[in-house]
Amino acid sequence: MTRELAACLLTGLLLAASRLAAQDTTTARADSDRNVILLDITVDPNVNERQVVYLQKGIVYRASFSQPGVILRVRSRKNKQLPFVVPLSNAPDASESSEIEIYPQSDGDIELTPVFNARGVPVTFRLWRDVRATERGQRAAEEGWWELGVDGLVGWHGAFNAGTAESSGSGATFGGCLGVRNGLGPLGFINGCIFGFERLNSSTTPGFFLFTEPEIRLSNGRRTDSGWKFEWGLLIRYAAFGSENDGGNLGGGNLGYGAYLARDQRDLDGLGWRITLMGRMDGGEQGTIDGFGVVTKTTRIWAPAFQLGVGRYH
């Protein structure tokens, strides 16, 4: 065999191998994008045949009926939680077929049994794994979602300028707020109170605060695990005070700055408790009024505040 012929054969073998590798890659990619059929059966109106399928949590499934009027009884073996079912249309389409999406809440066997067939005719029932919907759900889970909760609050607030109607006095506080934690995507470091109400018991100037209080987490990123963890960071509070000495009219808002330490608990579904200890310095403005009732000077004043919050989140 000449050197030229050997070189030609080697080149041909390399080209063939590269084409086969490309075909294998394309085939693998196509397989990963292909829906997986779990059931493709004809529902006989005279036979209530049971079908058992294994469904996985985190996988989106889709099912279709070729005609309306069929009712399936769904049972979960071993007392597992039943899947969540979402109709994809309010009524059958022009071909009289209908589709639903199925979201398993746990891994396990699901038993399907036809119990009613309105038309008394064979109906095709198909069940498959929806690859694209599953990928969308997995991307959404990776990006995260807001976990909402309600926090109960107790604490103490110092006086801005005790004895005046427009400023709060010092005393114990209690209240609550609607809170969020574990935000989605790049906002995962933001927690805190969306809107809250806090009552101030003061011997000089009692009243109430309406406030919002975002928390900026510094300790770690968005959580995807379960269990208890410590967390800490900074917080900013914007609040308006309504004094009972002034009929409960809200005064101008004030900004507060501080830090927090939290003990945060969650399961893999985001359900759990949150215990938070907060310390702040709330800022306000105090004006000096002359004999004609004109403000001649404004100074910045600060009041310390401490809070303990206990919240339940999902």
PDB file of C-alpha atoms in Angstrom, residues 166 287-298:
ATOM      1  CA  GLU A 166     -45.913  65.357  65.966  1.00  0.00           C
ATOM      2  CA  GLY A 287     -37.834  72.260  63.760  1.00  0.00           C
ATOM      3  CA  THR A 288     -37.187  75.361  65.862  1.00  0.00           C
ATOM      4  CA  ILE A 289     -40.156  77.746  65.703  1.00  0.00           C
ATOM      5  CA  ASP A 290     -39.890  81.474  66.470  1.00  0.00           C
ATOM      6  CA  GLY A 291     -42.523  83.664  68.110  1.00  0.00           C
ATOM      7  CA  PHE A 292     -44.324  84.162  64.791  1.00  0.00           C
ATOM      8  CA  GLY A 293     -44.774  80.416  64.200  1.00  0.00           C
ATOM      9  CA  VAL A 294     -42.075  80.234  61.519  1.00  0.00           C
ATOM     10  CA  VAL A 295     -39.582  77.361  61.433  1.00  0.00           C
ATOM     11  CA  THR A 296     -36.164  78.989  61.647  1.00  0.00           C
ATOM     12  CA  LYS A 297     -33.981  75.908  62.048  1.00  0.00           C
ATOM     13  CA  THR A 298     -34.279  72.196  61.338  1.00  0.00           C
TER      14      THR A 298
END
